Amino acid sequence: MRVLLTGGAGFIGSHTALCLLEAGHEIVALDNLSNSSPEALKRVEELTGKKATLVVGDCTVEADVENAFAAFGPFDAVVHFAGFKAVGESVSMPLEYYRNNLDATLVLCKVMEKHGCRSLVFSSSATVYGTNPVMPLREDYPTGCTNPYGWTKWINERILTDYCFASKDMSVVLLRYFNPIGAHESGRIGEDPSGVPNNLMPYICQVASGKLEKLRVFGDDYDTPDGTGVRDFIHVCDLAYGHLKALEYAVSHKGCEVVNLGTGEGYSVLQLLHAFEKVNNMTIPYVVTPRRPGDIATCYADPTKAHTLLGWQASHTLEDMCRDAWNWQKHNPNGYQGDEIK
């Protein structure tokens, strides 16, 4: 397959690019580099020995998407990662999130239709389950969101579901991610957020490397075993492999499917922190702060459908995730710009 990855230079995009190249497919990444680096794809090329083409452009700009299709197509399928992704930031910047995340999908679908590309895998999120109290979460459970970021994913799911219903030759797989962490075992590609991290694992890693003083734990009064939020942490390489399996399904089926990508296990913030300390033989200072707007207490997946429909299941342990995340950070303390910690 020849696959376009919107947001393909980012954390999940670059790992998926590597996975697809290793499986024998061709990839082109369309990325505006607002929260990513071209160095990620250079390293993907080094690791695979295969070309990872980068087109610098914005998925909300039709001319940029058209250029990618005209210059590097035809594409057999698209994986749509591009979008703003921070829960807390979305609460304070709702208009920017709605404009960016919805426009990107609408523009992409318009250009895909023009060029006859009929298979799409969409990067959705477990945030669409809202405050559903029943765990583990199944794809047929009620949805509803607690923050603008989640609503952009929910609305995008609705757009793509309706588009599939109206276009009988269209195939869409909506992948509801849980909490991706870790990095490629080589330590050559990983999560490289701009500024202070919004996500837990890169924040822990930056405290471990000395870039940040201490971890902020957002709330210890949730209805969970230790009071901190419980999440389904999934290794980014398992997640990337899920995209490969979703693409294989999409190009051989029509219609729309919703699929969870998670491990089915829930771990609290403090459990993750202590696992990181144990695996990497260090102590991470932390301080408890008030809850973060839009966060919920507990969220973990029922991954049964991914196994039965796509033939996928997670294979990495929490210890693997912690080890690989630190391996990336210690070799790249300043992300794709920096020098190794001695």
mmCIF file of C-alpha atoms in Angstrom:
data_model
loop_
_atom_site.group_PDB
_atom_site.id
_atom_site.type_symbol
_atom_site.label_atom_id
_atom_site.label_comp_id
_atom_site.label_asym_id
_atom_site.label_seq_id
_atom_site.Cartn_x
_atom_site.Cartn_y
_atom_site.Cartn_z
ATOM 1 C CA MET A 1 0.000 0.000 0.000
ATOM 2 C CA ARG A 2 0.920 3.648 -0.465
ATOM 3 C CA VAL A 3 -0.349 5.494 2.607
ATOM 4 C CA LEU A 4 -0.639 9.186 3.491
ATOM 5 C CA LEU A 5 -0.097 9.943 7.184
ATOM 6 C CA THR A 6 -1.440 13.348 8.219
ATOM 7 C CA GLY A 7 0.529 14.424 11.289
ATOM 8 C CA GLY A 8 2.981 11.686 10.344
ATOM 9 C CA ALA A 9 6.046 13.321 11.925
ATOM 10 C CA GLY A 10 4.488 13.301 15.397
ATOM 11 C CA PHE A 11 4.825 10.805 18.234
ATOM 12 C CA ILE A 12 2.289 8.197 17.101
ATOM 13 C CA GLY A 13 2.653 9.107 13.415
ATOM 14 C CA SER A 14 6.401 8.456 13.294
ATOM 15 C CA HIS A 15 6.078 5.099 15.070
ATOM 16 C CA THR A 16 3.294 4.116 12.669
ATOM 17 C CA ALA A 17 5.432 5.224 9.718
ATOM 18 C CA LEU A 18 8.190 2.910 10.933
ATOM 19 C CA CYS A 19 5.754 0.025 11.422
ATOM 20 C CA LEU A 20 4.278 0.430 7.924
ATOM 21 C CA LEU A 21 7.687 0.677 6.261
ATOM 22 C CA GLU A 22 8.873 -2.448 8.059
ATOM 23 C CA ALA A 23 5.742 -4.226 6.778
ATOM 24 C CA GLY A 24 6.683 -3.337 3.176
ATOM 25 C CA HIS A 25 4.364 -0.373 2.575
ATOM 26 C CA GLU A 26 5.213 3.117 1.279
ATOM 27 C CA ILE A 27 4.432 6.224 3.329
ATOM 28 C CA VAL A 28 4.173 9.971 2.833
ATOM 29 C CA ALA A 29 3.776 12.210 5.890
ATOM 30 C CA LEU A 30 1.912 15.530 5.694
ATOM 31 C CA ASP A 31 2.775 17.607 8.768
ATOM 32 C CA ASN A 32 2.916 21.325 9.621
ATOM 33 C CA LEU A 33 5.633 20.592 12.237
ATOM 34 C CA SER A 34 3.814 22.646 14.901
ATOM 35 C CA ASN A 35 4.414 19.916 17.492
ATOM 36 C CA SER A 36 6.780 17.555 15.690
ATOM 37 C CA SER A 37 10.180 17.394 14.025
ATOM 38 C CA PRO A 38 11.432 16.341 10.581
ATOM 39 C CA GLU A 39 14.256 14.586 12.442
ATOM 40 C CA ALA A 40 11.752 11.914 13.522
ATOM 41 C CA LEU A 41 11.248 10.776 9.940
ATOM 42 C CA LYS A 42 14.974 10.959 9.191
ATOM 43 C CA ARG A 43 15.501 8.526 12.033
ATOM 44 C CA VAL A 44 12.667 6.331 10.762
ATOM 45 C CA GLU A 45 14.588 6.136 7.482
ATOM 46 C CA GLU A 46 17.778 5.217 9.361
ATOM 47 C CA LEU A 47 16.018 2.453 11.289
ATOM 48 C CA THR A 48 14.224 0.950 8.303
ATOM 49 C CA GLY A 49 16.561 1.753 5.411
ATOM 50 C CA LYS A 50 13.479 2.928 3.500
ATOM 51 C CA LYS A 51 12.202 6.327 2.340
ATOM 52 C CA ALA A 52 9.893 8.273 4.639
ATOM 53 C CA THR A 53 8.750 11.237 2.557
ATOM 54 C CA LEU A 54 7.803 14.425 4.430
ATOM 55 C CA VAL A 55 5.543 17.084 2.928
ATOM 56 C CA VAL A 56 5.426 20.215 5.067
ATOM 57 C CA GLY A 57 1.864 21.496 5.004
ATOM 58 C CA ASP A 58 -1.262 22.108 7.059
ATOM 59 C CA CYS A 59 -4.166 19.689 6.897
ATOM 60 C CA THR A 60 -6.649 22.550 7.354
ATOM 61 C CA VAL A 61 -5.387 24.182 4.132
ATOM 62 C CA GLU A 62 -6.918 22.557 1.081
ATOM 63 C CA ALA A 63 -4.064 23.594 -1.212
ATOM 64 C CA ASP A 64 -1.546 21.846 1.066
ATOM 65 C CA VAL A 65 -3.525 18.599 1.132
ATOM 66 C CA GLU A 66 -4.132 18.801 -2.612
ATOM 67 C CA ASN A 67 -0.411 19.257 -3.179
ATOM 68 C CA ALA A 68 0.379 16.087 -1.233
ATOM 69 C CA PHE A 69 -2.140 14.069 -3.249
ATOM 70 C CA ALA A 70 -1.150 15.552 -6.619
ATOM 71 C CA ALA A 71 2.602 15.288 -6.091
ATOM 72 C CA PHE A 72 2.897 12.005 -4.215
ATOM 73 C CA GLY A 73 -0.313 10.059 -4.863
ATOM 74 C CA PRO A 74 -2.258 8.069 -5.704
ATOM 75 C CA PHE A 75 -2.768 6.792 -2.169
ATOM 76 C CA ASP A 76 -4.432 3.519 -1.265
ATOM 77 C CA ALA A 77 -5.378 4.831 2.177
ATOM 78 C CA VAL A 78 -4.938 7.668 4.664
ATOM 79 C CA VAL A 79 -4.206 7.577 8.392
ATOM 80 C CA HIS A 80 -5.432 10.838 9.905
ATOM 81 C CA PHE A 81 -3.402 11.819 12.991
ATOM 82 C CA ALA A 82 -3.279 15.602 12.459
ATOM 83 C CA GLY A 83 -4.885 17.654 15.227
ATOM 84 C CA PHE A 84 -4.433 19.484 18.501
ATOM 85 C CA LYS A 85 -4.385 16.994 21.378
ATOM 86 C CA ALA A 86 -4.112 18.514 24.890
ATOM 87 C CA VAL A 87 -7.183 18.117 27.126
ATOM 88 C CA GLY A 88 -6.364 20.993 29.480
ATOM 89 C CA GLU A 89 -5.413 23.352 26.678
ATOM 90 C CA SER A 90 -8.660 22.598 24.850
ATOM 91 C CA VAL A 91 -10.634 23.846 27.865
ATOM 92 C CA SER A 92 -8.930 27.240 27.654
ATOM 93 C CA MET A 93 -8.768 27.347 23.822
ATOM 94 C CA PRO A 94 -12.018 25.726 22.633
ATOM 95 C CA LEU A 95 -12.449 27.717 19.406
ATOM 96 C CA GLU A 96 -8.927 26.911 18.233
ATOM 97 C CA TYR A 97 -9.517 23.210 18.895
ATOM 98 C CA TYR A 98 -12.859 23.065 17.090
ATOM 99 C CA ARG A 99 -11.566 25.009 14.099
ATOM 100 C CA ASN A 100 -8.339 23.061 13.687
ATOM 101 C CA ASN A 101 -9.512 19.536 14.421
ATOM 102 C CA LEU A 102 -12.769 19.687 12.461
ATOM 103 C CA ASP A 103 -11.448 21.673 9.494
ATOM 104 C CA ALA A 104 -8.592 19.188 9.059
ATOM 105 C CA THR A 105 -11.017 16.282 8.655
ATOM 106 C CA LEU A 106 -13.434 18.124 6.364
ATOM 107 C CA VAL A 107 -10.637 19.316 4.074
ATOM 108 C CA LEU A 108 -9.026 15.872 4.014
ATOM 109 C CA CYS A 109 -12.272 14.122 3.082
ATOM 110 C CA LYS A 110 -12.911 16.596 0.275
ATOM 111 C CA VAL A 111 -9.494 15.999 -1.273
ATOM 112 C CA MET A 112 -9.680 12.231 -0.750
ATOM 113 C CA GLU A 113 -12.991 12.142 -2.611
ATOM 114 C CA LYS A 114 -11.562 14.170 -5.492
ATOM 115 C CA HIS A 115 -8.678 11.733 -5.874
ATOM 116 C CA GLY A 116 -10.690 8.554 -5.392
ATOM 117 C CA CYS A 117 -9.023 7.514 -2.123
ATOM 118 C CA ARG A 118 -11.671 5.547 -0.240
ATOM 119 C CA SER A 119 -9.964 4.083 2.856
ATOM 120 C CA LEU A 120 -9.337 6.073 6.044
ATOM 121 C CA VAL A 121 -8.103 5.221 9.534
ATOM 122 C CA PHE A 122 -8.920 7.974 12.039
ATOM 123 C CA SER A 123 -7.045 8.780 15.228
ATOM 124 C CA SER A 124 -9.849 9.038 17.778
ATOM 125 C CA SER A 125 -9.703 8.841 21.563
ATOM 126 C CA ALA A 126 -11.150 7.135 24.605
ATOM 127 C CA THR A 127 -12.178 10.617 25.776
ATOM 128 C CA VAL A 128 -15.364 10.144 23.707
ATOM 129 C CA TYR A 129 -16.632 7.791 26.450
ATOM 130 C CA GLY A 130 -16.872 10.752 28.833
ATOM 131 C CA THR A 131 -17.696 9.816 32.420
ATOM 132 C CA ASN A 132 -19.145 6.392 31.637
ATOM 133 C CA PRO A 133 -18.957 4.557 34.997
ATOM 134 C CA VAL A 134 -18.903 1.021 33.595
ATOM 135 C CA MET A 135 -15.443 -0.474 33.023
ATOM 136 C CA PRO A 136 -13.932 -1.827 30.873
ATOM 137 C CA LEU A 137 -15.198 0.389 28.072
ATOM 138 C CA ARG A 138 -16.722 -1.295 25.023
ATOM 139 C CA GLU A 139 -17.244 0.300 21.624
ATOM 140 C CA ASP A 140 -21.036 0.073 21.915
ATOM 141 C CA TYR A 141 -21.187 1.983 25.222
ATOM 142 C CA PRO A 142 -22.775 5.448 25.357
ATOM 143 C CA THR A 143 -20.519 8.365 24.485
ATOM 144 C CA GLY A 144 -20.236 11.928 25.706
ATOM 145 C CA CYS A 145 -17.315 14.183 26.514
ATOM 146 C CA THR A 146 -16.005 16.331 29.354
ATOM 147 C CA ASN A 147 -13.746 18.682 27.358
ATOM 148 C CA PRO A 148 -13.513 20.344 23.907
ATOM 149 C CA TYR A 149 -10.703 18.040 22.756
ATOM 150 C CA GLY A 150 -12.947 15.035 23.358
ATOM 151 C CA TRP A 151 -15.854 16.689 21.592
ATOM 152 C CA THR A 152 -13.701 17.326 18.504
ATOM 153 C CA LYS A 153 -12.978 13.600 18.369
ATOM 154 C CA TRP A 154 -16.643 12.763 18.922
ATOM 155 C CA ILE A 155 -17.795 15.171 16.194
ATOM 156 C CA ASN A 156 -15.154 13.867 13.806
ATOM 157 C CA GLU A 157 -16.395 10.333 14.443
ATOM 158 C CA ARG A 158 -19.912 11.526 13.607
ATOM 159 C CA ILE A 159 -18.748 13.255 10.416
ATOM 160 C CA LEU A 160 -16.890 10.170 9.208
ATOM 161 C CA THR A 161 -19.710 7.789 10.149
ATOM 162 C CA ASP A 162 -22.231 9.898 8.198
ATOM 163 C CA TYR A 163 -19.831 10.217 5.266
ATOM 164 C CA CYS A 164 -19.431 6.435 5.170
ATOM 165 C CA PHE A 165 -23.205 5.946 5.252
ATOM 166 C CA ALA A 166 -23.646 8.324 2.311
ATOM 167 C CA SER A 167 -20.695 6.883 0.324
ATOM 168 C CA LYS A 168 -21.110 3.123 0.103
ATOM 169 C CA ASP A 169 -17.635 2.611 -1.385
ATOM 170 C CA MET A 170 -15.976 4.310 1.595
ATOM 171 C CA SER A 171 -14.169 2.448 4.382
ATOM 172 C CA VAL A 172 -13.372 4.054 7.749
ATOM 173 C CA VAL A 173 -11.881 2.599 10.918
ATOM 174 C CA LEU A 174 -12.219 4.854 13.965
ATOM 175 C CA LEU A 175 -9.476 3.920 16.431
ATOM 176 C CA ARG A 176 -10.208 4.972 19.989
ATOM 177 C CA TYR A 177 -6.785 5.249 21.627
ATOM 178 C CA PHE A 178 -6.350 4.927 25.324
ATOM 179 C CA ASN A 179 -3.041 6.331 26.727
ATOM 180 C CA PRO A 180 -0.003 5.860 24.468
ATOM 181 C CA ILE A 181 3.392 5.948 26.198
ATOM 182 C CA GLY A 182 6.842 4.443 25.697
ATOM 183 C CA ALA A 183 9.080 4.724 22.657
ATOM 184 C CA HIS A 184 10.754 2.572 20.031
ATOM 185 C CA GLU A 185 13.181 0.168 21.691
ATOM 186 C CA SER A 186 16.096 1.640 19.724
ATOM 187 C CA GLY A 187 15.767 4.929 21.613
ATOM 188 C CA ARG A 188 15.928 6.754 18.276
ATOM 189 C CA ILE A 189 12.311 7.935 18.086
ATOM 190 C CA GLY A 190 9.949 8.894 20.897
ATOM 191 C CA GLU A 191 7.673 11.555 22.322
ATOM 192 C CA ASP A 192 9.101 15.079 21.940
ATOM 193 C CA PRO A 193 6.522 17.625 23.157
ATOM 194 C CA SER A 194 6.964 21.341 22.633
ATOM 195 C CA GLY A 195 7.451 23.210 25.925
ATOM 196 C CA VAL A 196 6.263 21.724 29.216
ATOM 197 C CA PRO A 197 4.656 18.315 28.503
ATOM 198 C CA ASN A 198 0.885 17.924 28.755
ATOM 199 C CA ASN A 199 1.114 14.132 29.043
ATOM 200 C CA LEU A 200 2.200 12.108 32.056
ATOM 201 C CA MET A 201 5.068 9.960 30.789
ATOM 202 C CA PRO A 202 7.125 12.688 29.070
ATOM 203 C CA TYR A 203 6.666 14.793 32.211
ATOM 204 C CA ILE A 204 8.040 11.944 34.361
ATOM 205 C CA CYS A 205 10.942 11.517 31.947
ATOM 206 C CA GLN A 206 11.816 15.199 32.032
ATOM 207 C CA VAL A 207 11.838 15.154 35.834
ATOM 208 C CA ALA A 208 14.081 12.075 35.696
ATOM 209 C CA SER A 209 16.484 13.869 33.354
ATOM 210 C CA GLY A 210 16.586 16.990 35.520
ATOM 211 C CA LYS A 211 14.805 19.260 33.056
ATOM 212 C CA LEU A 212 11.851 19.656 35.422
ATOM 213 C CA GLU A 213 11.996 19.797 39.225
ATOM 214 C CA LYS A 214 9.100 17.531 40.161
ATOM 215 C CA LEU A 215 6.055 15.791 38.767
ATOM 216 C CA ARG A 216 2.675 17.400 39.279
ATOM 217 C CA VAL A 217 0.008 14.807 40.083
ATOM 218 C CA PHE A 218 -3.372 16.299 39.222
ATOM 219 C CA GLY A 219 -5.612 15.219 42.083
ATOM 220 C CA ASP A 220 -5.411 12.435 44.675
ATOM 221 C CA ASP A 221 -9.067 12.468 45.702
ATOM 222 C CA TYR A 222 -10.598 10.445 42.863
ATOM 223 C CA ASP A 223 -12.631 7.330 43.644
ATOM 224 C CA THR A 224 -9.723 5.011 42.817
ATOM 225 C CA PRO A 225 -7.536 2.708 44.967
ATOM 226 C CA ASP A 226 -4.906 5.379 45.671
ATOM 227 C CA GLY A 227 -6.922 8.483 44.781
ATOM 228 C CA THR A 228 -5.078 9.220 41.534
ATOM 229 C CA GLY A 229 -6.517 8.819 38.063
ATOM 230 C CA VAL A 230 -6.515 5.342 36.497
ATOM 231 C CA ARG A 231 -5.700 4.938 32.808
ATOM 232 C CA ASP A 232 -5.071 2.226 30.239
ATOM 233 C CA PHE A 233 -1.448 2.843 29.234
ATOM 234 C CA ILE A 234 -0.477 1.299 25.901
ATOM 235 C CA HIS A 235 2.972 1.059 24.330
ATOM 236 C CA VAL A 236 3.220 3.284 21.272
ATOM 237 C CA CYS A 237 4.664 0.411 19.209
ATOM 238 C CA ASP A 238 1.607 -1.713 20.001
ATOM 239 C CA LEU A 239 -0.528 1.251 18.979
ATOM 240 C CA ALA A 240 1.401 1.638 15.718
ATOM 241 C CA TYR A 241 0.860 -2.040 14.926
ATOM 242 C CA GLY A 242 -2.857 -1.486 15.516
ATOM 243 C CA HIS A 243 -2.833 1.056 12.679
ATOM 244 C CA LEU A 244 -1.234 -1.467 10.350
ATOM 245 C CA LYS A 245 -3.948 -4.006 11.154
ATOM 246 C CA ALA A 246 -6.668 -1.344 10.797
ATOM 247 C CA LEU A 247 -5.324 -0.363 7.359
ATOM 248 C CA GLU A 248 -5.307 -3.984 6.226
ATOM 249 C CA TYR A 249 -8.920 -4.266 7.331
ATOM 250 C CA ALA A 250 -9.983 -0.951 5.772
ATOM 251 C CA VAL A 251 -8.669 -1.673 2.270
ATOM 252 C CA SER A 252 -10.520 -5.007 2.146
ATOM 253 C CA HIS A 253 -13.886 -3.962 3.674
ATOM 254 C CA LYS A 254 -16.458 -1.196 3.239
ATOM 255 C CA GLY A 255 -18.343 0.709 5.900
ATOM 256 C CA CYS A 256 -17.382 2.162 9.270
ATOM 257 C CA GLU A 257 -16.016 0.358 12.324
ATOM 258 C CA VAL A 258 -15.148 1.695 15.780
ATOM 259 C CA VAL A 259 -12.296 -0.103 17.548
ATOM 260 C CA ASN A 260 -10.637 0.397 20.940
ATOM 261 C CA LEU A 261 -6.848 0.208 21.104
ATOM 262 C CA GLY A 262 -5.902 -0.464 24.698
ATOM 263 C CA THR A 263 -4.479 -3.216 26.883
ATOM 264 C CA GLY A 264 -7.558 -3.804 29.019
ATOM 265 C CA GLU A 265 -5.582 -3.038 32.207
ATOM 266 C CA GLY A 266 -5.953 0.116 34.301
ATOM 267 C CA TYR A 267 -3.037 1.606 36.229
ATOM 268 C CA SER A 268 -3.080 4.704 38.424
ATOM 269 C CA VAL A 269 -0.766 7.683 38.031
ATOM 270 C CA LEU A 270 1.145 6.620 41.149
ATOM 271 C CA GLN A 271 1.360 2.998 39.986
ATOM 272 C CA LEU A 272 2.927 4.180 36.731
ATOM 273 C CA LEU A 273 5.275 6.487 38.605
ATOM 274 C CA HIS A 274 6.449 3.736 40.957
ATOM 275 C CA ALA A 275 6.851 1.257 38.075
ATOM 276 C CA PHE A 276 9.061 3.815 36.315
ATOM 277 C CA GLU A 277 11.141 4.260 39.480
ATOM 278 C CA LYS A 278 11.569 0.509 39.958
ATOM 279 C CA VAL A 279 12.427 -0.344 36.353
ATOM 280 C CA ASN A 280 14.885 2.513 35.960
ATOM 281 C CA ASN A 281 16.282 2.471 39.529
ATOM 282 C CA MET A 282 15.582 6.095 40.448
ATOM 283 C CA THR A 283 13.314 8.268 42.571
ATOM 284 C CA ILE A 284 10.944 10.785 40.999
ATOM 285 C CA PRO A 285 9.872 13.682 43.273
ATOM 286 C CA TYR A 286 6.237 14.674 42.937
ATOM 287 C CA VAL A 287 3.652 17.034 44.374
ATOM 288 C CA VAL A 288 -0.127 16.674 44.369
ATOM 289 C CA THR A 289 -1.992 19.615 42.808
ATOM 290 C CA PRO A 290 -5.716 20.232 42.178
ATOM 291 C CA ARG A 291 -7.564 18.180 39.587
ATOM 292 C CA ARG A 292 -7.110 19.230 35.972
ATOM 293 C CA PRO A 293 -10.228 20.546 34.161
ATOM 294 C CA GLY A 294 -11.873 17.885 31.998
ATOM 295 C CA ASP A 295 -10.152 14.855 33.556
ATOM 296 C CA ILE A 296 -12.059 11.786 34.769
ATOM 297 C CA ALA A 297 -11.280 9.207 37.464
ATOM 298 C CA THR A 298 -10.999 5.905 35.606
ATOM 299 C CA CYS A 299 -10.703 4.863 31.977
ATOM 300 C CA TYR A 300 -9.606 1.515 30.540
ATOM 301 C CA ALA A 301 -10.533 -0.525 27.496
ATOM 302 C CA ASP A 302 -12.226 -3.732 26.579
ATOM 303 C CA PRO A 303 -9.925 -4.633 23.633
ATOM 304 C CA THR A 304 -11.884 -7.724 22.547
ATOM 305 C CA LYS A 305 -13.092 -6.233 19.246
ATOM 306 C CA ALA A 306 -9.571 -5.272 18.170
ATOM 307 C CA HIS A 307 -8.551 -8.900 18.638
ATOM 308 C CA THR A 308 -11.550 -10.454 16.896
ATOM 309 C CA LEU A 309 -11.946 -7.934 14.040
ATOM 310 C CA LEU A 310 -8.344 -6.892 13.367
ATOM 311 C CA GLY A 311 -6.343 -9.776 14.833
ATOM 312 C CA TRP A 312 -4.529 -7.319 17.120
ATOM 313 C CA GLN A 313 -3.621 -7.305 20.787
ATOM 314 C CA ALA A 314 -1.083 -5.437 22.908
ATOM 315 C CA SER A 315 2.118 -7.318 23.746
ATOM 316 C CA HIS A 316 4.211 -4.850 25.782
ATOM 317 C CA THR A 317 4.077 -4.668 29.594
ATOM 318 C CA LEU A 318 3.958 -1.567 31.786
ATOM 319 C CA GLU A 319 7.621 -2.230 32.608
ATOM 320 C CA ASP A 320 8.463 -2.260 28.877
ATOM 321 C CA MET A 321 6.744 1.105 28.485
ATOM 322 C CA CYS A 322 8.680 2.652 31.380
ATOM 323 C CA ARG A 323 12.011 1.215 30.233
ATOM 324 C CA ASP A 324 11.614 2.317 26.618
ATOM 325 C CA ALA A 325 10.378 5.791 27.562
ATOM 326 C CA TRP A 326 13.448 6.415 29.717
ATOM 327 C CA ASN A 327 15.763 4.889 27.099
ATOM 328 C CA TRP A 328 14.458 7.491 24.642
ATOM 329 C CA GLN A 329 14.721 10.369 27.129
ATOM 330 C CA LYS A 330 18.237 9.612 28.389
ATOM 331 C CA HIS A 331 19.573 9.410 24.840
ATOM 332 C CA ASN A 332 17.573 12.484 23.781
ATOM 333 C CA PRO A 333 17.192 14.783 26.821
ATOM 334 C CA ASN A 334 16.299 17.695 24.541
ATOM 335 C CA GLY A 335 14.189 15.637 22.177
ATOM 336 C CA TYR A 336 15.354 15.624 18.593
ATOM 337 C CA GLN A 337 17.710 18.533 19.318
ATOM 338 C CA GLY A 338 19.769 17.247 22.210
ATOM 339 C CA ASP A 339 22.739 15.291 23.453
ATOM 340 C CA GLU A 340 22.805 12.010 25.331
ATOM 341 C CA ILE A 341 22.859 11.929 29.145
ATOM 342 C CA LYS A 342 26.199 10.421 30.209
#
